[in-house]
Amino acid sequence: MVDLDWLLHPVASGALSRLREALRLSPRTVRNLRTEFRRSALAKLGVGLIVCALLVAAFAPALAPHNPTNQNLNDNQLPPLGFDRQTTNTTSKMVNGSIEIVNETSWVNSTGEHPLGTDSLGRDMLSRTIYGARTSLIVGVIGTGIAALFGVTVGLLAGYYSGRIDDALMRSADVMLAFPSLVLAVALVGLIGTASVRVPDPFVRAGLTPNMPETFTLPGTVIIVVGLVNWVWFARVARSEALSVRSEEYIKAARAVGASDRHIVTRHVLPNSITPIIVLATIQVAAIILLESALAFLGFSGTTLSWGFDIAQGRQYLSSSWWIATIPGVAIVLTVVGINLVGDWLRDALDPGIEGEGGGP
Amino acid sequence: MTTVSLGRFLLKRAVQGVFVIWGVVTVVFLLRFITPGDPVTFIAPLDASQELRRRIAAELGLNRPIYVQYLDYLAGLLQGDMGYSYISNTEASARVFARLPATVELAVAATVVAVALSIPLGVVSATRRHEPVDYGATLFSLVGISTPNFWLGIMLVLLLAVQFGLFPTSQRGTGFLPAVAGTVGQFDPGLVVRLAVELRGEALLAYLGKLPLVTWLAHITLPAVTLGTYFTALITRLTRSGMLDELGKSYIRASRAKGLPESLVRYKHALRNTLAPVITVVGLQLGTLIGGAVITEAVFAWPGLGTELIRAINLRDWPLIQGSLIVIGAGFVVVNTLVDALQAYLDPRVVAD
Amino acid sequence: MPEEDSSLNRRSFVKLAGGAAASVALAGCGGDGGDTPTDAGGEDGGDGMGDGDDTPTPTATETDDSMGDGTDTETATDEPDMGFPVTITQGQPPSTLDPHNHRETPTDSVVLHAYEGVLTREPTGEVVEKLATGFERVEPGLVRFEVREDVRFHNGDDLTPRDIAYSINRIVDGDVGIESPQNDQLAGVTGASVVDGERAVEVESDGLNPVVFSLFASYCDVMQRSWVQADDTEPATETNGTGPFQLSSYEEGVEVVMERFEDYWREPADVTELTFLAAGEPGTRVNQLLEGETDVIVNVQPQEISRLSDADNARVAAEASTRIIYNGMRYDVEPFSDPDFRRAMNYAVDLDSIIENVLQTFGDPTGQPTLEGFVGHNPDVDPYEHDPARAEELVSESGFEGAELELHTPNGRYLRDFEIAQAVVEQVDSLSNVSCEINQRDFGSLAGELTDGDITTSPPLYLIGWGNSTFDASQTVIPLLTSDGAVSSYSNEEVDSMMEQAQNEGDREERESILQELNATLHDQAPWIFLNRQYSVYGASNRVEWTPRADERIDAYAMSPAE
């Protein structure tokens, strides 16, 4: 009989501490990481970009010059610094009961108040871009965590027990794979609806940044759904790792001395699979950030502070105010480039033998 | 490898594929029961009585036990019946299959763009390592895989359509085949020659610009580039690293030592061996292609399956939601199986696994 | 397969469901506002983008041979006289060609060229005869129309009173023909019959029905009874009316082409051929107009207007529409059960700034449910001022300090709807004692919740628009603000009884003063956050002489070639 009872205790309880242990990587690995980092300018660039993004996200209230949701309707569509422009302002006027169209040409000047300009409701683009980093990174990291937790559990189970369980789990993974993650995510979020969670902002609570939003809105449905649609990649990697170690001598030895399946999987199989899982997780954070932005772009999001949301808004103003859609996109590209560079660095240094898996944009 | 074992392999994959499609259908069917909202609410008239609501539910068979509905749905599917769309007076299957060609056209165009650009770029990049072209290609592929394609599409619209008016910003025009037929029907080589000889460039361009095939090309260029960029970048990356691997292997050095021409070494041996793993990854990424198509359609108002799916989701038009998802899922499985077959053909070791 | 004994066969059900869905998709909100497909799933997202929407304006080479005379030269380049073809691009294609089986403005715009009613309106809103030559009230609840002679249907048959009676019954009586989603547009009408031996029709109503002529001026297109009842007729894809244009080709979801009806009872139209296209994206419509591919486009977005103003071949044309944008507040849930709180919401909103900056002046502020120029509008009632301090005070008096609100809004249904909603949310949220968030909703599902006849399924606070082309207060107040209203968020005995009184008042002036008082009450009770009257902003080619109408109808019969 297979011992399935450890499934009842989520990996979260025991395994997390083991995971930390496992992350104490071997000296050789650490050396590889260091050498590769020194050698590669791209790795440095990637780490730099990610550190920047993380700092921006963490200290958003302190860094943003304005409250990102504050509107100033009179100052709508101000251009970024250096892009002063002439515009035709068309208004309507009631003349003798019929509407006449009046055109006026005027200069719109950028201001240091809003270095990246303002959007259609006069909100500060710089502040919105800064806060957008929070949404992207939180969804990316938590979403990846959910995908990894679920996928790795399934994959280890399938690989370790093989046989019928493996067949069943892997066939269901095949079914999952048949749905592009964006399609499945759109369907799930669209049908379930967007719920969100408001988290108090510690900066505002501590009275450091009184003008900033008191709470930060986490798109709850989106986080869970992006996790659930991406577990398959983790399952595949974990399974193949588990398959490859299950016939190793030390596993047989452990079994011979009467170690439980749960013990063997969490103590021996998981730690040996950790390297490729880390590399995959890195790539997945990038994929999920792209997925979140796509969902927000399509209007399936629980928050209005998202790069994808701003792109959707700005898209309607392409012919008059190009920056509204452009700036958040640049932020996404920089963040994702950073993550991909770090992924490349880890892959080159750890050589986990996976190539190119993970979702795309 | 023998033909028999290849045949058996393909048969096995086909059978697996059928089971996966069955799973797809089941998951899609269950979706209605695990998501909130009663379909009747969305379709009943505004002042519908409870009685009318019951009649609608009964008419749609929504009051029957789940397993009966499930079997009924399966039986319908086998006859190509996906039920009636709630929001339009048509069969869901008719709508889905009317939209499918637009999506397929877009996906194929994007793949053509991607393959045509990426493989040469990857090969050149690998063979001219550390030259400017290599750095350019590396930078392009890095940014290419990191750019959300909907944003790329918007930027292309901003630059090429809004600023310079070069391309239409949205919609499809006619399909490819009608465009070809229309062009063949109305093309007048005599007029072209005449205009060219008379050096009436503007008139010539105007004439050519009105040809259906040119209109078709104008409409599909931006969407295809938008959808294809990620794959161009991805395949460039894979081809480059694969080629670098292969070129460093001993059999290549041996071939060179034997005095085989460099082009033969590179393109016949190294590239061929590079392509198999590239195809594997491309196969795995097909889902991304279809997912990307959904959002590309949204950006360019492309009348495909993705647009239809999003619309159906918003209106809770279940027969259409189910139909679109099943066609997307089943389409993926079929194409993926074909990719497997292609791979097995290119690399016999796959069959042995 | 449906059970054999089912009283509805599949086909009739699907028709019913289709009609029902159409009415839901409308919710009395008429057509599309500014339909940006931002949410991509928006109601225009799909159907508005049929293949071939970019087909160039048909030139003589492509016209149907039925057009015939004088247009048979070979190429478009050296074509001297191709008549006066006009193309109109809307946001959505018509959902059907059956004039009684839809409730959408885009469909109306098309079918109203083929079909006509007994009465109609001047562009200014005044009721005038069309297929009737006279109309009078015989007694309370009974009105009579004299039927015009020498009117022919497109198939050559003469118009008879029977056709008119049949058309009315087809709408109001579920047992005649179809179950029409328009039965509430002829509110109160119970049936029609031919007056024996005379060329006249009598129409019965429940109660007095003081607005019955207003209703007939806006609704009820006349179809030919024998044609509809013929076995091989498909009213969804064929037409046979008395209007100035007859159908020449129809590709569902893509294109409707009509030609001038030479046998029309008035002068034939100047426009020789009329084509309807659809393009869901506003920018695309502007491009089509600038490229000369179309002549009239709907719903030009404020930020696109200057592109048209700068052009030399096209212009902007705007008209205040009959549509009001408002935020419904459910009277049955806290904190909106308190009139003080509802007033506070109105004081919190800076409507003038929204109109100037978000709508770029393309809109008028409102302070009552009835628009200026409508029967019952109270000229003494002004919009609420922007007074956040007063708002905060009222909130604390109401005892609902710290209320957390959520505004449900569609995105892309009405002109700048999502921006308006975001501005409202921010202005309410900036009150010190209320917080407010936005919830972007798909229009179809939001309208479904509002129109299901069950107030408890509606969100407590939502943005929606309501078009009323009868120019009478009742068609806004009854459905939206009385206890039994189909889309009501409000219930107040005083309002109900005043409305009832008005509907049973035969004297026009007396009735108007009741309605004005009613509007003053509604201003004071503030069941809504009153927002803007929407403008219809069109783009038109300079080759066409045309002015827009308030009721959002695009009348090609009124178009002529520009000099």
Coordinates of C-alpha atoms in Angstrom, one line a residue, chain B residues 42-182:
Chain B
F42 CA -28.6 35.9 -17.9
I43 CA -31.1 34.8 -20.5
A44 CA -34.5 35.3 -19.0
P45 CA -36.4 38.4 -20.0
L46 CA -36.3 41.2 -17.5
D47 CA -39.7 40.7 -16.1
A48 CA -39.7 36.9 -16.4
S49 CA -41.9 35.1 -14.0
Q50 CA -40.6 32.1 -12.0
E51 CA -42.7 30.0 -14.3
L52 CA -41.0 31.3 -17.4
R53 CA -37.6 30.8 -15.7
R54 CA -38.5 27.2 -15.0
R55 CA -39.6 26.8 -18.6
I56 CA -36.3 28.2 -19.9
A57 CA -34.3 25.9 -17.5
A58 CA -36.4 23.0 -18.6
E59 CA -36.1 23.9 -22.3
L60 CA -32.3 24.1 -22.0
G61 CA -32.3 20.9 -20.0
L62 CA -30.7 22.6 -17.0
N63 CA -33.0 21.0 -14.5
R64 CA -31.8 17.5 -15.2
P65 CA -29.2 15.7 -13.1
I66 CA -25.6 16.6 -13.9
Y67 CA -24.7 13.2 -15.3
V68 CA -27.6 13.2 -17.7
Q69 CA -26.6 16.7 -18.9
Y70 CA -23.0 15.4 -19.2
L71 CA -23.9 12.4 -21.3
D72 CA -26.3 14.4 -23.4
Y73 CA -23.6 17.0 -24.0
L74 CA -21.1 14.3 -25.0
A75 CA -23.6 12.7 -27.3
G76 CA -24.2 16.1 -28.9
L77 CA -20.5 16.8 -29.3
L78 CA -20.0 13.5 -31.1
Q79 CA -22.5 14.8 -33.7
G80 CA -20.9 18.2 -33.8
D81 CA -23.7 19.8 -31.7
M82 CA -22.5 22.2 -29.1
G83 CA -26.0 23.5 -28.3
Y84 CA -27.6 26.8 -29.1
S85 CA -25.8 30.1 -28.3
Y86 CA -27.9 31.9 -25.7
I87 CA -27.2 35.3 -27.1
S88 CA -27.6 34.8 -30.8
N89 CA -30.1 32.7 -32.6
T90 CA -27.4 30.4 -33.9
E91 CA -25.8 27.1 -33.1
A92 CA -22.7 27.5 -31.0
S93 CA -20.7 25.2 -33.2
A94 CA -21.5 27.4 -36.2
R95 CA -20.3 30.5 -34.4
V96 CA -17.2 28.8 -33.1
F97 CA -16.2 27.4 -36.5
A98 CA -17.0 30.7 -38.2
R99 CA -14.4 32.3 -36.0
L100 CA -11.8 29.6 -36.0
P101 CA -10.3 30.4 -39.4
A102 CA -9.4 33.9 -38.3
T103 CA -7.5 32.6 -35.3
V104 CA -5.8 29.9 -37.3
E105 CA -4.8 32.4 -39.9
L106 CA -3.3 34.6 -37.3
A107 CA -1.4 31.8 -35.5
V108 CA -0.1 30.5 -38.8
A109 CA 1.0 33.9 -39.9
A110 CA 2.8 34.5 -36.6
T111 CA 4.5 31.1 -36.9
V112 CA 5.7 31.9 -40.4
V113 CA 7.0 35.2 -39.3
A114 CA 8.7 33.6 -36.3
V115 CA 10.4 30.7 -38.1
A116 CA 11.4 32.8 -41.1
L117 CA 13.2 35.3 -38.9
S118 CA 14.4 33.3 -35.9
I119 CA 16.3 30.3 -37.4
P120 CA 18.5 32.4 -39.7
L121 CA 19.1 34.9 -36.9
G122 CA 20.0 32.1 -34.4
V123 CA 22.4 30.5 -36.8
V124 CA 24.1 33.7 -37.8
S125 CA 24.3 34.7 -34.2
A126 CA 25.9 31.4 -33.2
T127 CA 28.4 31.3 -36.1
R128 CA 29.4 34.9 -35.5
R129 CA 29.7 34.8 -31.8
H130 CA 30.7 38.1 -30.1
E131 CA 30.2 40.0 -33.2
P132 CA 27.7 42.9 -33.3
V133 CA 25.1 40.8 -35.0
D134 CA 25.3 38.3 -32.1
Y135 CA 24.9 41.0 -29.5
G136 CA 22.0 42.4 -31.4
A137 CA 20.3 39.1 -31.7
T138 CA 20.8 38.3 -28.0
L139 CA 19.4 41.7 -27.0
F140 CA 16.5 41.3 -29.3
S141 CA 15.6 37.8 -28.0
L142 CA 16.0 38.9 -24.4
V143 CA 13.6 41.9 -24.8
G144 CA 11.4 39.8 -27.1
I145 CA 10.6 37.2 -24.5
S146 CA 10.1 39.9 -21.8
T147 CA 7.6 42.1 -23.6
P148 CA 3.9 41.6 -23.1
N149 CA 2.6 41.2 -26.6
F150 CA -0.5 43.3 -26.1
W151 CA 1.7 46.2 -25.2
L152 CA 3.9 45.5 -28.2
G153 CA 0.8 45.5 -30.4
I154 CA -0.2 48.9 -28.9
M155 CA 3.2 50.3 -29.5
L156 CA 3.2 49.1 -33.1
V157 CA -0.1 50.8 -33.6
L158 CA 1.2 53.9 -32.0
L159 CA 4.3 54.1 -34.2
L160 CA 3.2 52.6 -37.5
A161 CA -0.6 53.3 -37.6
V162 CA -1.2 56.4 -35.6
Q163 CA 2.0 58.3 -36.3
F164 CA 2.6 57.3 -39.9
G165 CA -0.7 55.8 -41.0
L166 CA 1.1 52.8 -42.5
F167 CA -1.3 50.0 -41.4
P168 CA -4.9 49.7 -40.4
T169 CA -5.2 49.7 -36.6
S170 CA -7.6 46.8 -36.4
Q171 CA -9.9 44.3 -37.9
R172 CA -9.3 41.6 -40.4
G173 CA -10.7 42.5 -43.8
T174 CA -11.4 39.4 -45.8
G175 CA -9.8 36.1 -45.1
F176 CA -6.7 34.9 -46.9
L177 CA -8.4 32.6 -49.5
P178 CA -11.1 35.2 -50.5
A179 CA -8.3 37.7 -50.8
V180 CA -6.3 35.5 -53.1
A181 CA -9.4 34.7 -55.2
G182 CA -10.3 38.4 -55.4

